[in-house]
Amino acid sequence: MNSATIHLPARDVPVYGEYDVVVIGGGPSGIMAATAASRAGRSTLLIERYGFLGGAGTMGGLSTFCGLHARVHGEHRLVVHGYADELYDRLAALDGLNEPHLSVEDRIQAQAFDISAYKIAADELVLAGGGEILFHASVVDVVLADDATIDAVVVESKSGRAAVRGRFFIDGSGDADVAAWAGAPFELAEHLLYPSLMFRINGVDHQKAGEAWRTIRRAMEAAEAAGTHRFPRKKPIVRPQRNPLEWRSNLTQLSNEDGSAIDGTDVRQLTRGELQGRQQVKDTFAFIRENTPGFEDAYVVDIAPQIGIRETRRVVGPYQLTEDDVLDGVDFDDTIGVNGWMVEAHVAGDVEFRFPRAADSRGFNQLPYRILLPQGVDNLLVAGRCASMTQLGQSAGRVTGPCFVMGQAAGIAADLALSAGTTAADVDVTLLQARLVAAGAYLGNDLAPDVVTAPRAAAVS
């Protein structure tokens, strides 16, 4: 009874289905990957462990799109297009989109949305092109045909275990689960970016509240300076939703006993984070209610279903997007789209923002196709926050806008690889770019980069 392990006997599991493209994870990258692959005529299955799509935007309670816009030479511009445009239209038809608002020290735009509308719009977007969705199923293992080829992923659900066979796979899990299990190299930082638990406040008198996001920040800073309170982190975000009776709150920070960030690949730490997060919600909301005009009769209407993880595993591909690439607005020959979000490092007790270095920046860096390529697995692409980026490059590239970009490129690339009978690494990038442009994507080739750099090395040292 004291053994550290138990033996599970081998057993056969049923095959749920066979598909051209299997997408793991229904966050923003998975939504766009499944949409793009199915619109190309590929039989496509999107596997999601919750009963809805949206990733951090829904299960994490984020309720805000970051990274859709860039500040292009001083002008705020929507720069993430393609199938994302159809998603915006579907959200607007459901009256689920706010007007973009200035965020992060009033220097960049973000866009709030209604979480329920996003769930519906995402369903419709994927299904409209013939994609299939499998909810309430967690991918727990991979089956390899050989050292470099995935044959199937294993899913666990209330129906038991099953296998899903595919010709091509896209890992949008956020944690690089499939890539790691298939043997692709990855990094897990010693000091991870800190997670948060989002919550929403209802019953706000928005006339009295006014620009309460400023009032709340000043009150929290003053209370800390006076020594009467200690909050999880600086730079709280509390902003109104589609109906200004309701406000979203992003001001928690989750840590272990030693002060290190919660690791989203460790179930014990995830459990601690959930418990700690709800206590932080209770305490910070009590302060907000007591110290903010317009919040006297407010209440917490919702705590997100899961803590919001910012970083876990990141694959190490033939190139890693870096902090310098973001801050210098770098171009790449294999561009698949752009990222307009700044470096956003959630460190102990604070959030560090770093914006483009150029005084008159075009406001974005290009995203290279190479960051989607895990090494050593031929029929797999990785899209989203677990793509090939350094920690601080990822702190910009992990938000919704660049995840939309990566997902659409991965879905089209999967179709191209299957059509040509090639590996993911051998996809014709020129053809991929042409397909992206034909689908309405913006690659960022019309504006000069902030810094002219030497050609980038093809491999990571």
mmCIF file of C-alpha atoms in Angstrom, residues 194-416:
data_model
loop_
_atom_site.group_PDB
_atom_site.id
_atom_site.type_symbol
_atom_site.label_atom_id
_atom_site.label_comp_id
_atom_site.label_asym_id
_atom_site.label_seq_id
_atom_site.Cartn_x
_atom_site.Cartn_y
_atom_site.Cartn_z
ATOM 1 C CA TYR A 194 2.013 35.026 -12.455
ATOM 2 C CA PRO A 195 -1.595 33.921 -13.082
ATOM 3 C CA SER A 196 -4.726 35.819 -12.019
ATOM 4 C CA LEU A 197 -8.330 34.987 -11.180
ATOM 5 C CA MET A 198 -10.810 37.279 -12.905
ATOM 6 C CA PHE A 199 -14.159 38.280 -11.444
ATOM 7 C CA ARG A 200 -17.106 40.454 -12.454
ATOM 8 C CA ILE A 201 -18.969 43.006 -10.350
ATOM 9 C CA ASN A 202 -22.638 43.857 -10.917
ATOM 10 C CA GLY A 203 -24.967 46.516 -9.563
ATOM 11 C CA VAL A 204 -22.629 49.442 -10.210
ATOM 12 C CA ASP A 205 -24.092 52.945 -10.418
ATOM 13 C CA HIS A 206 -22.020 53.955 -13.417
ATOM 14 C CA GLN A 207 -23.083 57.594 -13.217
ATOM 15 C CA LYS A 208 -21.544 57.899 -9.753
ATOM 16 C CA ALA A 209 -18.656 55.594 -10.610
ATOM 17 C CA GLY A 210 -17.408 57.653 -13.547
ATOM 18 C CA GLU A 211 -13.808 56.704 -14.377
ATOM 19 C CA ALA A 212 -13.668 54.384 -11.384
ATOM 20 C CA TRP A 213 -10.735 52.478 -12.871
ATOM 21 C CA ARG A 214 -8.642 55.496 -11.924
ATOM 22 C CA THR A 215 -10.359 56.003 -8.551
ATOM 23 C CA ILE A 216 -9.801 52.372 -7.527
ATOM 24 C CA ARG A 217 -6.139 52.397 -8.477
ATOM 25 C CA ARG A 218 -5.477 55.604 -6.545
ATOM 26 C CA ALA A 219 -7.352 54.285 -3.484
ATOM 27 C CA MET A 220 -5.421 51.016 -3.482
ATOM 28 C CA GLU A 221 -2.084 52.781 -3.872
ATOM 29 C CA ALA A 222 -2.945 55.189 -1.050
ATOM 30 C CA ALA A 223 -4.008 52.372 1.287
ATOM 31 C CA GLU A 224 -0.791 50.476 0.649
ATOM 32 C CA ALA A 225 1.283 53.626 1.210
ATOM 33 C CA ALA A 226 -0.561 54.210 4.496
ATOM 34 C CA GLY A 227 0.098 50.633 5.565
ATOM 35 C CA THR A 228 -3.578 49.809 6.137
ATOM 36 C CA HIS A 229 -3.837 47.266 3.316
ATOM 37 C CA ARG A 230 -1.652 45.005 1.227
ATOM 38 C CA PHE A 231 -2.907 43.936 -2.196
ATOM 39 C CA PRO A 232 -1.780 41.030 -4.395
ATOM 40 C CA ARG A 233 -0.383 43.270 -7.119
ATOM 41 C CA LYS A 234 -0.047 46.819 -8.341
ATOM 42 C CA LYS A 235 -1.772 48.243 -11.462
ATOM 43 C CA PRO A 236 -5.287 46.836 -10.946
ATOM 44 C CA ILE A 237 -7.679 46.766 -13.897
ATOM 45 C CA VAL A 238 -11.381 47.351 -13.171
ATOM 46 C CA ARG A 239 -13.394 48.375 -16.249
ATOM 47 C CA PRO A 240 -17.059 48.473 -17.371
ATOM 48 C CA GLN A 241 -18.533 45.765 -19.568
ATOM 49 C CA ARG A 242 -21.095 45.987 -22.392
ATOM 50 C CA ASN A 243 -23.674 47.126 -19.846
ATOM 51 C CA PRO A 244 -21.958 49.596 -17.476
ATOM 52 C CA LEU A 245 -23.876 48.085 -14.551
ATOM 53 C CA GLU A 246 -21.282 45.292 -14.793
ATOM 54 C CA TRP A 247 -17.507 45.696 -14.420
ATOM 55 C CA ARG A 248 -14.697 43.209 -14.964
ATOM 56 C CA SER A 249 -11.871 42.997 -12.456
ATOM 57 C CA ASN A 250 -8.300 41.887 -13.071
ATOM 58 C CA LEU A 251 -6.289 42.556 -9.927
ATOM 59 C CA THR A 252 -5.341 39.245 -8.318
ATOM 60 C CA GLN A 253 -1.980 37.485 -8.393
ATOM 61 C CA LEU A 254 -1.545 33.838 -7.468
ATOM 62 C CA SER A 255 1.518 32.315 -5.849
ATOM 63 C CA ASN A 256 2.858 29.360 -3.894
ATOM 64 C CA GLU A 257 3.961 29.497 -0.276
ATOM 65 C CA ASP A 258 7.506 30.403 -1.334
ATOM 66 C CA GLY A 259 6.213 33.313 -3.440
ATOM 67 C CA SER A 260 6.771 31.626 -6.795
ATOM 68 C CA ALA A 261 4.093 31.763 -9.481
ATOM 69 C CA ILE A 262 1.473 29.028 -9.696
ATOM 70 C CA ASP A 263 2.468 26.482 -12.367
ATOM 71 C CA GLY A 264 -0.500 25.645 -14.591
ATOM 72 C CA THR A 265 0.892 22.173 -15.334
ATOM 73 C CA ASP A 266 0.823 21.156 -11.640
ATOM 74 C CA VAL A 267 -2.625 20.186 -10.362
ATOM 75 C CA ARG A 268 -1.718 20.780 -6.709
ATOM 76 C CA GLN A 269 -0.593 24.306 -7.519
ATOM 77 C CA LEU A 270 -3.684 24.914 -9.652
ATOM 78 C CA THR A 271 -5.846 23.907 -6.702
ATOM 79 C CA ARG A 272 -3.966 26.267 -4.394
ATOM 80 C CA GLY A 273 -4.361 29.049 -6.961
ATOM 81 C CA GLU A 274 -8.141 28.610 -7.138
ATOM 82 C CA LEU A 275 -8.509 28.738 -3.356
ATOM 83 C CA GLN A 276 -6.128 31.652 -2.947
ATOM 84 C CA GLY A 277 -7.722 33.517 -5.835
ATOM 85 C CA ARG A 278 -11.219 33.413 -4.361
ATOM 86 C CA GLN A 279 -9.918 34.756 -1.060
ATOM 87 C CA GLN A 280 -8.227 37.601 -2.927
ATOM 88 C CA VAL A 281 -11.505 38.304 -4.746
ATOM 89 C CA LYS A 282 -13.327 38.493 -1.404
ATOM 90 C CA ASP A 283 -10.782 40.831 0.149
ATOM 91 C CA THR A 284 -10.198 43.168 -2.791
ATOM 92 C CA PHE A 285 -13.889 43.472 -3.613
ATOM 93 C CA ALA A 286 -14.638 44.429 0.007
ATOM 94 C CA PHE A 287 -12.086 47.243 -0.312
ATOM 95 C CA ILE A 288 -13.506 48.411 -3.657
ATOM 96 C CA ARG A 289 -17.067 48.444 -2.347
ATOM 97 C CA GLU A 290 -16.108 50.413 0.756
ATOM 98 C CA ASN A 291 -13.918 52.968 -1.006
ATOM 99 C CA THR A 292 -15.396 53.596 -4.464
ATOM 100 C CA PRO A 293 -18.382 55.836 -5.239
ATOM 101 C CA GLY A 294 -20.999 53.967 -7.266
ATOM 102 C CA PHE A 295 -20.019 50.568 -5.860
ATOM 103 C CA GLU A 296 -21.899 50.848 -2.551
ATOM 104 C CA ASP A 297 -24.611 48.376 -3.607
ATOM 105 C CA ALA A 298 -22.468 46.304 -5.964
ATOM 106 C CA TYR A 299 -21.846 42.577 -5.615
ATOM 107 C CA VAL A 300 -19.667 39.895 -7.192
ATOM 108 C CA VAL A 301 -21.827 38.312 -9.873
ATOM 109 C CA ASP A 302 -19.271 35.853 -11.233
ATOM 110 C CA ILE A 303 -15.842 34.401 -10.466
ATOM 111 C CA ALA A 304 -14.175 32.853 -13.509
ATOM 112 C CA PRO A 305 -14.466 29.057 -13.882
ATOM 113 C CA GLN A 306 -10.675 28.770 -13.820
ATOM 114 C CA ILE A 307 -7.656 30.849 -12.900
ATOM 115 C CA GLY A 308 -6.079 32.533 -15.895
ATOM 116 C CA ILE A 309 -2.692 31.008 -16.731
ATOM 117 C CA ARG A 310 -0.295 33.274 -18.607
ATOM 118 C CA GLU A 311 2.653 30.966 -19.155
ATOM 119 C CA THR A 312 3.666 27.342 -18.818
ATOM 120 C CA ARG A 313 5.510 25.280 -21.432
ATOM 121 C CA ARG A 314 6.767 27.026 -24.559
ATOM 122 C CA VAL A 315 8.042 24.886 -27.431
ATOM 123 C CA VAL A 316 11.528 25.573 -28.751
ATOM 124 C CA GLY A 317 11.179 25.729 -32.517
ATOM 125 C CA PRO A 318 13.623 26.787 -35.239
ATOM 126 C CA TYR A 319 13.132 30.382 -34.063
ATOM 127 C CA GLN A 320 11.904 31.969 -30.832
ATOM 128 C CA LEU A 321 10.146 35.340 -30.909
ATOM 129 C CA THR A 322 12.029 37.628 -28.503
ATOM 130 C CA GLU A 323 11.400 40.722 -26.425
ATOM 131 C CA ASP A 324 13.658 42.681 -28.792
ATOM 132 C CA ASP A 325 11.544 41.566 -31.758
ATOM 133 C CA VAL A 326 8.502 43.062 -30.044
ATOM 134 C CA LEU A 327 10.134 46.271 -28.822
ATOM 135 C CA ASP A 328 11.914 46.916 -32.138
ATOM 136 C CA GLY A 329 8.918 46.103 -34.356
ATOM 137 C CA VAL A 330 10.852 43.500 -36.345
ATOM 138 C CA ASP A 331 9.860 42.090 -39.761
ATOM 139 C CA PHE A 332 10.204 38.460 -40.865
ATOM 140 C CA ASP A 333 10.248 37.009 -44.379
ATOM 141 C CA ASP A 334 7.864 34.271 -43.246
ATOM 142 C CA THR A 335 5.334 36.643 -41.667
ATOM 143 C CA ILE A 336 1.864 35.245 -40.991
ATOM 144 C CA GLY A 337 0.443 38.413 -39.402
ATOM 145 C CA VAL A 338 1.240 40.957 -36.724
ATOM 146 C CA ASN A 339 1.269 41.528 -32.975
ATOM 147 C CA GLY A 340 0.520 45.008 -31.652
ATOM 148 C CA TRP A 341 0.571 44.247 -27.919
ATOM 149 C CA MET A 342 3.398 45.426 -25.717
ATOM 150 C CA VAL A 343 5.617 43.346 -23.427
ATOM 151 C CA GLU A 344 3.480 42.597 -20.358
ATOM 152 C CA ALA A 345 5.444 40.828 -17.639
ATOM 153 C CA HIS A 346 3.460 39.788 -14.571
ATOM 154 C CA VAL A 347 6.195 39.690 -11.933
ATOM 155 C CA ALA A 348 5.965 39.382 -8.160
ATOM 156 C CA GLY A 349 3.514 41.996 -6.895
ATOM 157 C CA ASP A 350 3.438 44.040 -10.090
ATOM 158 C CA VAL A 351 2.969 44.198 -13.855
ATOM 159 C CA GLU A 352 5.787 45.583 -15.998
ATOM 160 C CA PHE A 353 4.814 47.123 -19.343
ATOM 161 C CA ARG A 354 7.375 47.877 -22.042
ATOM 162 C CA PHE A 355 6.331 49.607 -25.257
ATOM 163 C CA PRO A 356 8.057 49.883 -28.656
ATOM 164 C CA ARG A 357 11.343 51.751 -28.377
ATOM 165 C CA ALA A 358 10.924 53.955 -31.438
ATOM 166 C CA ALA A 359 9.518 57.424 -30.732
ATOM 167 C CA ASP A 360 7.293 57.132 -33.815
ATOM 168 C CA SER A 361 6.666 53.383 -33.908
ATOM 169 C CA ARG A 362 4.508 51.583 -36.434
ATOM 170 C CA GLY A 363 3.235 49.777 -33.333
ATOM 171 C CA PHE A 364 3.631 46.129 -34.249
ATOM 172 C CA ASN A 365 6.059 43.313 -34.978
ATOM 173 C CA GLN A 366 5.470 40.598 -37.509
ATOM 174 C CA LEU A 367 4.959 36.999 -36.391
ATOM 175 C CA PRO A 368 7.056 34.409 -38.265
ATOM 176 C CA TYR A 369 5.650 31.048 -39.336
ATOM 177 C CA ARG A 370 8.695 29.378 -37.743
ATOM 178 C CA ILE A 371 7.346 29.957 -34.212
ATOM 179 C CA LEU A 372 4.545 27.467 -34.960
ATOM 180 C CA LEU A 373 7.001 24.649 -35.705
ATOM 181 C CA PRO A 374 7.866 22.171 -32.946
ATOM 182 C CA GLN A 375 11.079 20.311 -33.597
ATOM 183 C CA GLY A 376 11.056 16.580 -34.264
ATOM 184 C CA VAL A 377 7.338 16.120 -35.023
ATOM 185 C CA ASP A 378 6.427 16.336 -38.701
ATOM 186 C CA ASN A 379 2.611 16.506 -38.619
ATOM 187 C CA LEU A 380 2.168 18.988 -35.775
ATOM 188 C CA LEU A 381 1.920 22.758 -35.438
ATOM 189 C CA VAL A 382 1.710 24.688 -32.168
ATOM 190 C CA ALA A 383 -0.332 27.888 -31.956
ATOM 191 C CA GLY A 384 -1.065 30.248 -29.080
ATOM 192 C CA ARG A 385 0.782 31.045 -25.882
ATOM 193 C CA CYS A 386 2.823 27.819 -26.066
ATOM 194 C CA ALA A 387 4.367 28.661 -29.458
ATOM 195 C CA SER A 388 8.117 29.136 -29.854
ATOM 196 C CA MET A 389 8.801 32.381 -28.000
ATOM 197 C CA THR A 390 11.097 33.473 -25.210
ATOM 198 C CA GLN A 391 9.391 34.304 -21.939
ATOM 199 C CA LEU A 392 9.237 38.051 -22.597
ATOM 200 C CA GLY A 393 8.449 37.621 -26.278
ATOM 201 C CA GLN A 394 5.592 35.394 -25.153
ATOM 202 C CA SER A 395 4.413 38.023 -22.658
ATOM 203 C CA ALA A 396 3.320 40.026 -25.723
ATOM 204 C CA GLY A 397 2.476 37.196 -28.116
ATOM 205 C CA ARG A 398 0.205 35.287 -25.728
ATOM 206 C CA VAL A 399 -2.794 37.650 -25.946
ATOM 207 C CA THR A 400 -5.875 37.185 -28.138
ATOM 208 C CA GLY A 401 -4.835 39.078 -31.274
ATOM 209 C CA PRO A 402 -1.618 37.192 -32.034
ATOM 210 C CA CYS A 403 -3.306 33.928 -31.020
ATOM 211 C CA PHE A 404 -5.979 34.564 -33.677
ATOM 212 C CA VAL A 405 -3.158 35.184 -36.172
ATOM 213 C CA MET A 406 -1.259 32.024 -35.279
ATOM 214 C CA GLY A 407 -4.386 29.879 -35.318
ATOM 215 C CA GLN A 408 -5.542 30.917 -38.774
ATOM 216 C CA ALA A 409 -2.042 30.400 -40.188
ATOM 217 C CA ALA A 410 -1.799 26.947 -38.589
ATOM 218 C CA GLY A 411 -5.143 25.835 -40.036
ATOM 219 C CA ILE A 412 -4.193 26.913 -43.560
ATOM 220 C CA ALA A 413 -0.688 25.459 -43.219
ATOM 221 C CA ALA A 414 -2.175 22.109 -42.204
ATOM 222 C CA ASP A 415 -4.214 22.078 -45.419
ATOM 223 C CA LEU A 416 -1.148 22.992 -47.490
#
